[in-house]
Tab-separated table of C-alpha atoms and ligand atoms in Angstrom:
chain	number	residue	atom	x	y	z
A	1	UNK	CA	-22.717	-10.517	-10.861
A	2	UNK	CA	-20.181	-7.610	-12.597
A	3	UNK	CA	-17.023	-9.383	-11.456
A	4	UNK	CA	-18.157	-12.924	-12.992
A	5	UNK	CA	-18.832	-11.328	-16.609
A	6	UNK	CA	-15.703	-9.201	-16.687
A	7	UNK	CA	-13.805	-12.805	-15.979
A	8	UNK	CA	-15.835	-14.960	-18.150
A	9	UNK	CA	-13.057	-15.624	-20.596
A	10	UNK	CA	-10.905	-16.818	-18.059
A	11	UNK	CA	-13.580	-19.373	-16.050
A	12	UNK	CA	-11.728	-22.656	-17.473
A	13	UNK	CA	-8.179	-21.281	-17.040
A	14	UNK	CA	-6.317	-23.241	-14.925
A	15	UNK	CA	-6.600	-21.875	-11.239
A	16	UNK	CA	-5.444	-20.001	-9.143
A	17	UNK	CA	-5.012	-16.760	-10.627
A	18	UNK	CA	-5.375	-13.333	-9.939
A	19	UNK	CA	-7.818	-11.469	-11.947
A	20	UNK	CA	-7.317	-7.571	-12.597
A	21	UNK	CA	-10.487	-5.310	-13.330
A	22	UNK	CA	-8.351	-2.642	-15.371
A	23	UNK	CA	-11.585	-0.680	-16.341
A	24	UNK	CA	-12.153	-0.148	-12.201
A	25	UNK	CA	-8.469	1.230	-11.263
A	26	UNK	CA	-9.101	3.382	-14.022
A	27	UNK	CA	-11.829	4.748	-12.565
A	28	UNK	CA	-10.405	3.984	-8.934
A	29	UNK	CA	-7.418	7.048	-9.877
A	30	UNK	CA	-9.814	9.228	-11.724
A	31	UNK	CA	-11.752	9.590	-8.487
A	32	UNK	CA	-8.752	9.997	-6.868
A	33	UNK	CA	-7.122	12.718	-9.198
A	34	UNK	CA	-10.725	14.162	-9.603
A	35	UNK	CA	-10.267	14.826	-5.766
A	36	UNK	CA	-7.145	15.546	-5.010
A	37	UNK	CA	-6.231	17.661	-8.110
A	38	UNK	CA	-8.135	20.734	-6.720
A	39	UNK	CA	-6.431	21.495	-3.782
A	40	UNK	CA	-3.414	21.654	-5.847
A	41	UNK	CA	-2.192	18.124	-3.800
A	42	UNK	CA	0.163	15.787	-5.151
A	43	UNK	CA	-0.164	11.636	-4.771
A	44	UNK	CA	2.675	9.024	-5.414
A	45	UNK	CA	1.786	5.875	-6.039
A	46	UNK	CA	3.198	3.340	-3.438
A	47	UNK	CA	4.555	0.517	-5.955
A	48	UNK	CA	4.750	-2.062	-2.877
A	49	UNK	CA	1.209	-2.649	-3.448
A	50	UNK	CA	1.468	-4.301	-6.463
A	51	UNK	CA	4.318	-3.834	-8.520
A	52	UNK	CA	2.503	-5.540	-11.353
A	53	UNK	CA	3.938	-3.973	-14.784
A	54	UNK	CA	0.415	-3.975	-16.448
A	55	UNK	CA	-1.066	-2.201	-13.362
A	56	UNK	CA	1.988	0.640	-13.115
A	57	UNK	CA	1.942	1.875	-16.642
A	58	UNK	CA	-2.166	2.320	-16.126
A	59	UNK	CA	-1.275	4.637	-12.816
A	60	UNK	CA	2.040	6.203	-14.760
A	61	UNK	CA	-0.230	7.474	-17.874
A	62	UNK	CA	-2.405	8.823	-15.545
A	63	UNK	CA	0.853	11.351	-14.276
A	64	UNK	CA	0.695	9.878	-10.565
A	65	UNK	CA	4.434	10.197	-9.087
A	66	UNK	CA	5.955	6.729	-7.700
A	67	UNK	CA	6.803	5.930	-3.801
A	68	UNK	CA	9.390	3.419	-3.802
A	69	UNK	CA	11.342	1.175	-0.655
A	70	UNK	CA	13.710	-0.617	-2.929
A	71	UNK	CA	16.186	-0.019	-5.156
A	72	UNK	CA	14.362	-2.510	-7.753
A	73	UNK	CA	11.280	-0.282	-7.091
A	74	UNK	CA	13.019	2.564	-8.051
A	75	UNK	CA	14.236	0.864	-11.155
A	76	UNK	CA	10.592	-0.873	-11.704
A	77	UNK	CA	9.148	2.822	-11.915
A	78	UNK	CA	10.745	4.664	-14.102
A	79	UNK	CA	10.855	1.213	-16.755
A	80	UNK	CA	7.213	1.702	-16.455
A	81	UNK	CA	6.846	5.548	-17.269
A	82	UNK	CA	6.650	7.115	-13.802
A	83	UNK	CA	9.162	10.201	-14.086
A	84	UNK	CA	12.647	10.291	-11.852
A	85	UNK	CA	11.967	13.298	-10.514
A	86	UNK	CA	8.350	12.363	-8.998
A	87	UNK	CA	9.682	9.588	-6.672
A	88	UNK	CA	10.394	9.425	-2.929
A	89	UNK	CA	12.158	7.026	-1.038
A	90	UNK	CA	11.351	5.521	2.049
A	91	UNK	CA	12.366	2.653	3.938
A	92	UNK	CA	14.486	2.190	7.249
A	93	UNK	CA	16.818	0.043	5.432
A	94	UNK	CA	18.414	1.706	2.685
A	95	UNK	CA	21.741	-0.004	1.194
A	96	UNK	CA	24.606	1.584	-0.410
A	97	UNK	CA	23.271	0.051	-3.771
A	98	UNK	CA	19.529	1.474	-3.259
A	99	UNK	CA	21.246	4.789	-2.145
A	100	UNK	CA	23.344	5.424	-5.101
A	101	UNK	CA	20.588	4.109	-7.908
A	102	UNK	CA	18.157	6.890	-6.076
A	103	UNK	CA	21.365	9.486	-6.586
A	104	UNK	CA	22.289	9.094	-9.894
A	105	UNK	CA	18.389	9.112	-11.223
A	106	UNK	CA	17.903	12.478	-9.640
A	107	UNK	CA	14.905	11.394	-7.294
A	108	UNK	CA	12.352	13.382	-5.510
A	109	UNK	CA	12.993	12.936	-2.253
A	110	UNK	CA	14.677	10.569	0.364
A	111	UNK	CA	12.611	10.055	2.902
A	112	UNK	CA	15.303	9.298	5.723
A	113	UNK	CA	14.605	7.417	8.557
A	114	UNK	CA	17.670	7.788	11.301
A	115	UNK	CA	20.522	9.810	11.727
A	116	UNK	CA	23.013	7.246	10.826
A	117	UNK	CA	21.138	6.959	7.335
A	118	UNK	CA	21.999	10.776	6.729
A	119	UNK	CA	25.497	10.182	6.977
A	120	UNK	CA	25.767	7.324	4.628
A	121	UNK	CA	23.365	9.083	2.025
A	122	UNK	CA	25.582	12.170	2.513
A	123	UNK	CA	28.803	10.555	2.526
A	124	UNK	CA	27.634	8.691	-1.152
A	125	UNK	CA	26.393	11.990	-2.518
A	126	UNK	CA	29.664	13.350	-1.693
A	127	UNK	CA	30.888	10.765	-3.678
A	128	UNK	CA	29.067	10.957	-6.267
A	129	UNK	CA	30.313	14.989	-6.229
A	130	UNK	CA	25.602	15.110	-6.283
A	131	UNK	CA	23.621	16.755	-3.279
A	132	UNK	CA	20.552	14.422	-2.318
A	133	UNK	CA	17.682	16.090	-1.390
A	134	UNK	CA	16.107	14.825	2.005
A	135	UNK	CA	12.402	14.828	3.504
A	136	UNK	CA	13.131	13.637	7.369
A	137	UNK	CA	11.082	10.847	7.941
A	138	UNK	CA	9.266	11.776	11.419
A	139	UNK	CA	7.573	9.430	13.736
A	140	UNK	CA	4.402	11.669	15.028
A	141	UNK	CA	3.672	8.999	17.809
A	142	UNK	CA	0.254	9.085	16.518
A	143	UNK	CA	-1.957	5.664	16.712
A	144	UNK	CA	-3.380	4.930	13.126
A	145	UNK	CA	-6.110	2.025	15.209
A	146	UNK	CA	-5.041	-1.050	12.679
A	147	UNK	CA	-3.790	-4.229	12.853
A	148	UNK	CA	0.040	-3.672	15.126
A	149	UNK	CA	2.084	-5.056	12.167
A	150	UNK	CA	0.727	-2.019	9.968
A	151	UNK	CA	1.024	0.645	12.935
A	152	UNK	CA	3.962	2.521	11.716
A	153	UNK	CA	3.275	5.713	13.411
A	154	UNK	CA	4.372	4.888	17.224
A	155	UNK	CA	7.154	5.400	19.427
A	156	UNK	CA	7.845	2.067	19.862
A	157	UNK	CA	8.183	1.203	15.992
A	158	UNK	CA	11.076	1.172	14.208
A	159	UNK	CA	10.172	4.038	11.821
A	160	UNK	CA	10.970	7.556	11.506
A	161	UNK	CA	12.822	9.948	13.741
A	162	UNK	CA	11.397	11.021	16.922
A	163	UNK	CA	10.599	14.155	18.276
A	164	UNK	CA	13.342	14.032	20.942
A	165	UNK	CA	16.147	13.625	17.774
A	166	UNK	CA	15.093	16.921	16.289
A	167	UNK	CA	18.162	19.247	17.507
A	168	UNK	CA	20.586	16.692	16.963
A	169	UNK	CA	19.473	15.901	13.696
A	170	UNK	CA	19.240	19.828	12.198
A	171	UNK	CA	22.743	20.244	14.068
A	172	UNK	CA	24.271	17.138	12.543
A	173	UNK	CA	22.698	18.540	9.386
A	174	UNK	CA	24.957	22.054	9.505
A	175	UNK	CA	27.825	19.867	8.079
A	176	UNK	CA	26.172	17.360	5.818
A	177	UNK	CA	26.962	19.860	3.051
A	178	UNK	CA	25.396	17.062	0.258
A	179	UNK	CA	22.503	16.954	1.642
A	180	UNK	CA	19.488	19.057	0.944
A	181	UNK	CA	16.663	19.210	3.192
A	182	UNK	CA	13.335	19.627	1.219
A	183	UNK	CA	10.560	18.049	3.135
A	184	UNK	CA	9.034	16.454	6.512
A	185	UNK	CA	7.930	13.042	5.589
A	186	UNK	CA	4.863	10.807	7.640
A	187	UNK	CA	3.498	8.042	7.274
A	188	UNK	CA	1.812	6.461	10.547
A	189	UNK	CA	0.427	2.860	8.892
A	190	UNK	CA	-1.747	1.310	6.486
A	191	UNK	CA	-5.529	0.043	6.266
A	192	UNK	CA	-6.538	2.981	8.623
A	193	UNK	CA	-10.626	3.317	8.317
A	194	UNK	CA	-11.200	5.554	11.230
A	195	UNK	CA	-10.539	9.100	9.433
A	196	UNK	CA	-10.565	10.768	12.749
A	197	UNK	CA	-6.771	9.456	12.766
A	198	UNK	CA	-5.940	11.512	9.642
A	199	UNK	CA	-7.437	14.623	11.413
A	200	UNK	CA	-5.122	13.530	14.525
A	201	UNK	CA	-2.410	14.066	12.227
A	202	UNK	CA	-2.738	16.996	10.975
A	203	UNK	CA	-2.791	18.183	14.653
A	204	UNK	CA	0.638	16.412	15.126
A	205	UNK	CA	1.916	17.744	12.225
A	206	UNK	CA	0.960	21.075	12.361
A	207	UNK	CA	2.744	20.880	16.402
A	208	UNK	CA	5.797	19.487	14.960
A	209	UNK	CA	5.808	22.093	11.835
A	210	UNK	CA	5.692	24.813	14.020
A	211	UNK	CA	8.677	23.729	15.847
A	212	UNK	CA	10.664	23.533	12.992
A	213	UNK	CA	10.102	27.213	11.449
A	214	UNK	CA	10.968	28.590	15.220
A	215	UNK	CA	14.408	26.943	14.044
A	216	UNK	CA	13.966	28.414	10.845
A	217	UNK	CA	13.163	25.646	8.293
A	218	UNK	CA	10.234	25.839	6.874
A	219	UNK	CA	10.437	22.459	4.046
A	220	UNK	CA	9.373	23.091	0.590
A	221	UNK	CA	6.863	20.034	1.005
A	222	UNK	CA	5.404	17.803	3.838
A	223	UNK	CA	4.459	14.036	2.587
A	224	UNK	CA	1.495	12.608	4.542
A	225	UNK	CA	2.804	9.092	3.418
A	226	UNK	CA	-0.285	6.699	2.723
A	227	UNK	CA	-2.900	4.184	4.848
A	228	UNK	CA	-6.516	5.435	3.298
A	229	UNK	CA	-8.072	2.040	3.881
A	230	UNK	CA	-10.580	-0.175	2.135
A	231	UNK	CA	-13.799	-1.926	2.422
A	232	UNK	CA	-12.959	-5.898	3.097
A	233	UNK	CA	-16.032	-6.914	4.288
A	234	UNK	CA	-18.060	-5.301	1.465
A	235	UNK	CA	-16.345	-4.951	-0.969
A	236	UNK	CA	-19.381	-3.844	-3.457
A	237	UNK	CA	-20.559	-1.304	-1.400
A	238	UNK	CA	-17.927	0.843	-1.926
A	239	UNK	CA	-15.430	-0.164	-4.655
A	240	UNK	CA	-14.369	3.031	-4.732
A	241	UNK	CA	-13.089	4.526	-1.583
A	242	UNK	CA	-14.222	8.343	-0.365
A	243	UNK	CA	-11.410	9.981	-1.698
A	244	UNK	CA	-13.222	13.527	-1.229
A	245	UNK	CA	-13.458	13.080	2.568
A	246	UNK	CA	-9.734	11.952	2.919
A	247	UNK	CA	-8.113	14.734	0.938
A	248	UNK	CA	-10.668	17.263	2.547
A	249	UNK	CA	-9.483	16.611	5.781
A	250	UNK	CA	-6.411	17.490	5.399
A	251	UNK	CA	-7.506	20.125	3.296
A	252	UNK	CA	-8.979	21.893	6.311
A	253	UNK	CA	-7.039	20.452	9.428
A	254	UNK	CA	-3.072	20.635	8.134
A	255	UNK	CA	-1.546	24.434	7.957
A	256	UNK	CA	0.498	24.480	5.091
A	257	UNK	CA	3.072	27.638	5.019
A	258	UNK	CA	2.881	29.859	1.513
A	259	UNK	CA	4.336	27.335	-1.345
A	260	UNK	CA	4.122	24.734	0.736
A	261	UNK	CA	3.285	21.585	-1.263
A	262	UNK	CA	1.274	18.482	0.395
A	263	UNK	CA	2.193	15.106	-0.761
A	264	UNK	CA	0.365	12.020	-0.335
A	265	UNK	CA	1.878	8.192	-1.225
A	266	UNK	CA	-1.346	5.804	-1.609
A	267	UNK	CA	-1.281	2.195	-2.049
A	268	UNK	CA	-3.985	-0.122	-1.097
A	269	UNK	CA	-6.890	2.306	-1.896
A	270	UNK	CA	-5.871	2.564	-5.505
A	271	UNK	CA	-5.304	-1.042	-6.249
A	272	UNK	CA	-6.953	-3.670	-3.593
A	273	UNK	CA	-10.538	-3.378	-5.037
A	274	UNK	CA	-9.332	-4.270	-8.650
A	275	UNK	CA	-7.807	-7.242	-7.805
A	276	UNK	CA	-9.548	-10.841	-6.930
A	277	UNK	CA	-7.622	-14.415	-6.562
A	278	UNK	CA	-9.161	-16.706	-8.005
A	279	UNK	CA	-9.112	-20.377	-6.871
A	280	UNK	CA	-10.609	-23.685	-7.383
A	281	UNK	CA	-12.368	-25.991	-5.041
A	282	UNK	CA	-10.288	-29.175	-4.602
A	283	UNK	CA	-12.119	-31.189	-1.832
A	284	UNK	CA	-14.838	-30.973	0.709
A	285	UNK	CA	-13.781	-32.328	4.146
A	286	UNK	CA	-16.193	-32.547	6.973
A	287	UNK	CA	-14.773	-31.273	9.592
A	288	UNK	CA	-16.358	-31.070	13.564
A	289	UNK	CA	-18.407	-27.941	13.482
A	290	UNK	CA	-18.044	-26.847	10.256
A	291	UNK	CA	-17.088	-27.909	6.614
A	292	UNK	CA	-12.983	-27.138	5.423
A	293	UNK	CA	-13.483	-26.428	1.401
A	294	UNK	CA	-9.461	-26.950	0.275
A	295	UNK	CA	-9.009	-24.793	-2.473
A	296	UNK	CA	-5.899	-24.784	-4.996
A	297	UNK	CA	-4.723	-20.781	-3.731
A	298	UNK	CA	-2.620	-20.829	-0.589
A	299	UNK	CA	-0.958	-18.194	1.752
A	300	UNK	CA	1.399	-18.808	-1.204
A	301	UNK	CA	-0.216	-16.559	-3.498
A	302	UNK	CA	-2.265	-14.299	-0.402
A	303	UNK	CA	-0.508	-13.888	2.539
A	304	UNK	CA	-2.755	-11.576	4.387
A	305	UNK	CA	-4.979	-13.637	6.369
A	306	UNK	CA	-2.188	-16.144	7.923
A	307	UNK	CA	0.220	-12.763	8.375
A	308	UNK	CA	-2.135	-10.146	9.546
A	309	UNK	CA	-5.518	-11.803	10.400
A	310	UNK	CA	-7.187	-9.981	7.804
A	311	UNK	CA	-10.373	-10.658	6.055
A	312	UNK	CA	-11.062	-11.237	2.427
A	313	UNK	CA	-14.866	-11.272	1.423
A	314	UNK	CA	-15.314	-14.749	-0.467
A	315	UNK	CA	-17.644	-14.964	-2.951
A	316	UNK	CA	-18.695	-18.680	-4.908
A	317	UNK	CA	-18.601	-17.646	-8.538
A	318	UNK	CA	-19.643	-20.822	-9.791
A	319	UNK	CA	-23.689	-20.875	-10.908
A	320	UNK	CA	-25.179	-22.719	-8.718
A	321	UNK	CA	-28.582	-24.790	-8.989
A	322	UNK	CA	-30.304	-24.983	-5.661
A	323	UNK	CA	-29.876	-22.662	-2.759
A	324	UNK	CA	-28.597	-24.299	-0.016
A	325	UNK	CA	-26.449	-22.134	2.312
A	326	UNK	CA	-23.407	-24.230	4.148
A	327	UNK	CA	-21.036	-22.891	6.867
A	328	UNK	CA	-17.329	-23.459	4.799
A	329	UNK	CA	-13.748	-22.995	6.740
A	330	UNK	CA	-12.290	-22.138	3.359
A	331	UNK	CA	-8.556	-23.070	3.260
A	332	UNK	CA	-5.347	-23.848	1.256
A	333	UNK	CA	-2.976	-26.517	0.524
A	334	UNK	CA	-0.336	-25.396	2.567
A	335	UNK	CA	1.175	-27.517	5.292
A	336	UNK	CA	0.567	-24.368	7.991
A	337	UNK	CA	-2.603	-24.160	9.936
A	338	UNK	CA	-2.290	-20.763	9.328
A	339	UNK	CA	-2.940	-20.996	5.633
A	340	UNK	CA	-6.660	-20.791	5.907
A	341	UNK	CA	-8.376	-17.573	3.334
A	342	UNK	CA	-12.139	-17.463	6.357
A	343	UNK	CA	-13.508	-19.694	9.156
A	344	UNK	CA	-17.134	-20.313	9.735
A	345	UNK	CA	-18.845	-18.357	6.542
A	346	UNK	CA	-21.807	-18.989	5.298
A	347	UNK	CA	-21.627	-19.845	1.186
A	348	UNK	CA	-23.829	-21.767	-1.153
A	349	UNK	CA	-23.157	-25.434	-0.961
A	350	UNK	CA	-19.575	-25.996	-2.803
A	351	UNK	CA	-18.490	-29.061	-4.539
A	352	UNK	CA	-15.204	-30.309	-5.831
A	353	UNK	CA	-14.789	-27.710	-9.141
A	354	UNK	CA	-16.731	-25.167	-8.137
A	355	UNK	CA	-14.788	-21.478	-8.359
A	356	UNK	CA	-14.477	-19.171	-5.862
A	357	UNK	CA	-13.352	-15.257	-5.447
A	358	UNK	CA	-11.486	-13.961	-2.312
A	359	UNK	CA	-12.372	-10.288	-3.128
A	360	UNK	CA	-10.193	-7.171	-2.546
A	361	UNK	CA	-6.834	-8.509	-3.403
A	362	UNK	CA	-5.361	-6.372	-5.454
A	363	UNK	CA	-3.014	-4.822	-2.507
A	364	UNK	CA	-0.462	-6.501	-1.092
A	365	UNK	CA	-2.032	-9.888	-2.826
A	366	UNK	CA	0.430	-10.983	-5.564
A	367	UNK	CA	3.319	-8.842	-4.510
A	368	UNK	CA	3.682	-11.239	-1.234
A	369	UNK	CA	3.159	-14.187	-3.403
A	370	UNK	CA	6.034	-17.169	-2.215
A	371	UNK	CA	6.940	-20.239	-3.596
A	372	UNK	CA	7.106	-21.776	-0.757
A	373	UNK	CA	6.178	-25.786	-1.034
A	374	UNK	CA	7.849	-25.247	-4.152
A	375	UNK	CA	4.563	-23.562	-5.391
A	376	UNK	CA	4.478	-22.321	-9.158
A	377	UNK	CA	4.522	-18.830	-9.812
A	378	UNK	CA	0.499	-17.604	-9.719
A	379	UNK	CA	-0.665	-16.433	-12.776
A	380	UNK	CA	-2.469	-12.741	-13.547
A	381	UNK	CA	-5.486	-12.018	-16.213
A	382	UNK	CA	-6.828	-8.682	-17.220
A	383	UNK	CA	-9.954	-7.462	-18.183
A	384	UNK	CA	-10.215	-3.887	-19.549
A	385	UNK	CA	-14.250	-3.274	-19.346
B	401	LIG	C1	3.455	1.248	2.569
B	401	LIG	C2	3.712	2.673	2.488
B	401	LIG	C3	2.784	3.523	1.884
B	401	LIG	C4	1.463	3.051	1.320
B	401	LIG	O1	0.582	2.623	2.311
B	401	LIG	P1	-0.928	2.218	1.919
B	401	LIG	O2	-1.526	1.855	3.226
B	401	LIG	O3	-0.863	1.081	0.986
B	401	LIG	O4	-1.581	3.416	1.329
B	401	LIG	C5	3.097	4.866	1.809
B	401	LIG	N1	4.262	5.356	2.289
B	401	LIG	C6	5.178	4.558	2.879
B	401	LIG	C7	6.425	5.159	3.373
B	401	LIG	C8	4.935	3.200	3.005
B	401	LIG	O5	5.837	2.436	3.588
């Protein structure tokens, strides 16, 4: 197996850990570039993926801007080579600290989410004697069919301003005289795998762009946000996800006005497949029905099963002699029934020591890591080929 030679060094390092394939992001953003680069579109790289430093400067060198939602983001990006002037900010939260550290490095855009939030940013700005520039964050109502706690795209979530706001907002924007407004900003939720939604968005967004050049505004660029999503369950099949069919979609569904620039902010599909947590088997407990294998990783270190139900692909890395098949509940050491990593899969017979890999991890993996139980900090390796 690839993944077990690229990690070979690090088989009797103590456990868990996550291991990062550096030689397969590489290749992960050169598909991506390699299709987006064409059409003349431009992608930020959404640092709440993984804000790992290692992992940044390898998607800064490759000229990718940065999409931040924290002022330590912000901060976090341009220490690891991604320029000012390439990132956005999003987030319905923004402080007064966040606001001014995006003001004084001259950022990209603010991608702001309420009205309220205009009049703070524009009230700092004014400040600050600076004009920020604005995208308006817009909530499409559009359903991105994923998990509800990544659905960001609805009515009823708290992102973005809806459709109804519109006049108040460009009115209330006549006498925010710091403000500048550059771009409409969307970005409906994350691990989307039906690309009919993208096309469904273009739709939506070419409705609500026509609205705003009848009031005159047409925005020098319109963001698209992220929420390409990846293969979980197979992880090898497709390592790399179809970035041709994603950009060409909105290649030929979104109407983009004369100098009109398309931005895109992509997370998970440029980082989850590089990434695999690595953990030991502790014990084997027969349960009822099935076997529990307790391994040393926890929802400590990868959160996404206990916080979203999602699935990891687990794959024994250990050699194994004979070829018995066993059905495992794999879980952690966490006092939370909800700390379990797959129920009911089939592996090849485990015993105490053996190592295992819960696959596709490098997105929202260490980044959500806790210490909760007191846990240590988990530990990262690299391989570059
Ligand atoms: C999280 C987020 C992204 C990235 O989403 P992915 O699904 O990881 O591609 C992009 N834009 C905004 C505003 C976000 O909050």
């Amino acid at each position: 197996m690839e993944l077990l030679t690229k990690m070979s060094h690090y088989m009797d390092r103590e456990t868990p850990f996550y291991h990062y394939d550096l030689d397969l992001l590489s290749r992960t953003l050169d598909a991506m570039l390699s299709a987006s680069s064409g059409y003349g579109f431009h992608v930020h790289y959404a640092l709440k993926a993984n804000s790992n430093r290692e992992i940044l400067e390898r998607i800064s060198a490759k000229g990718l801007g940065a999409d931040c939602v924290s002022g330590n983001e912000i901060t976090r990006a341009i220490e690891t080579g991604f320029k000012k002037e390439d990132i956005a900010f999003a987030g319905v939260g923004k402080t007064d600290v966040e606001i001014k550290t995006g003001i004084e490095n001259d950022i990209f855009s603010f991608n702001a989410e309420s009205m309220q939030e205009l009049e703070v940013i524009n009230e700092i700005a004014r400040a600050m004697g600076k004009k920020a520039p604005i995208a308006l964050r817009i909530n499409p109502n559009v359903n991105a069919k994923t998990h509800q706690y990544i659905t960001t795209g609805l009515e009823e979530n708290k992102f973005g301003i809806n459709s109804w706001e519109f006049e108040t907002v460009l009115e209330k924007l006549e006498n925010l005289k710091n403000l500048e407004l550059k771009g409409l900003h969307f970005h409906i939720g994350s691990q989307i795998t039906d690309m009919s939604v993208f096309k469904g968005l273009c739709i939506r967004i070419n409705e609500i762009q026509k609205w705003f050049v009848e009031h005159r505004i047409i925005a020098e660029h319109i963001n698209v946000g992220g929420g390409l999503g990846v293969n979980y369950d197979h992880p090898d099949e497709k390592l790399i996800p179809d970035f041709d069919e994603f950009f060409k979609i909105f290649h030929d569904h979104l109407e983009l006005y004369p100098n009109q620039e398309l931005h895109f902010e992509l997370g998970r599909a440029l980082v989850a497949q590089c990434g695999n947590l690595i953990t030991r088997v502790l014990y084997i407990k027969n349960g009822v029905n099935v076997d529990f294998a307790i391994v040393d990783a926890g929802m400590t270190e990868l959160i996404r099963p206990a916080l979203y139900e999602s699935i990891h692909r687990i794959d024994k890395i250990s050699v194994t002699e004979n070829s018995v098949e066993k059905k495992y509940d794999v879980v952690g050491p966490i006092c939370e029934s909800s700390d379990c990593f797959a129920k009911s899969i089939i592996l090849p017979e485990l015993k105490r020591g053996d190592l295992l890999a819960i696959r596709s991890a490098g997105a929202y993996g260490e980044v959500m890591s806790s210490g909760y139980n007191l846990r240590s900090k988990v530990k990262t390796y690299y391989s570059e080929r």
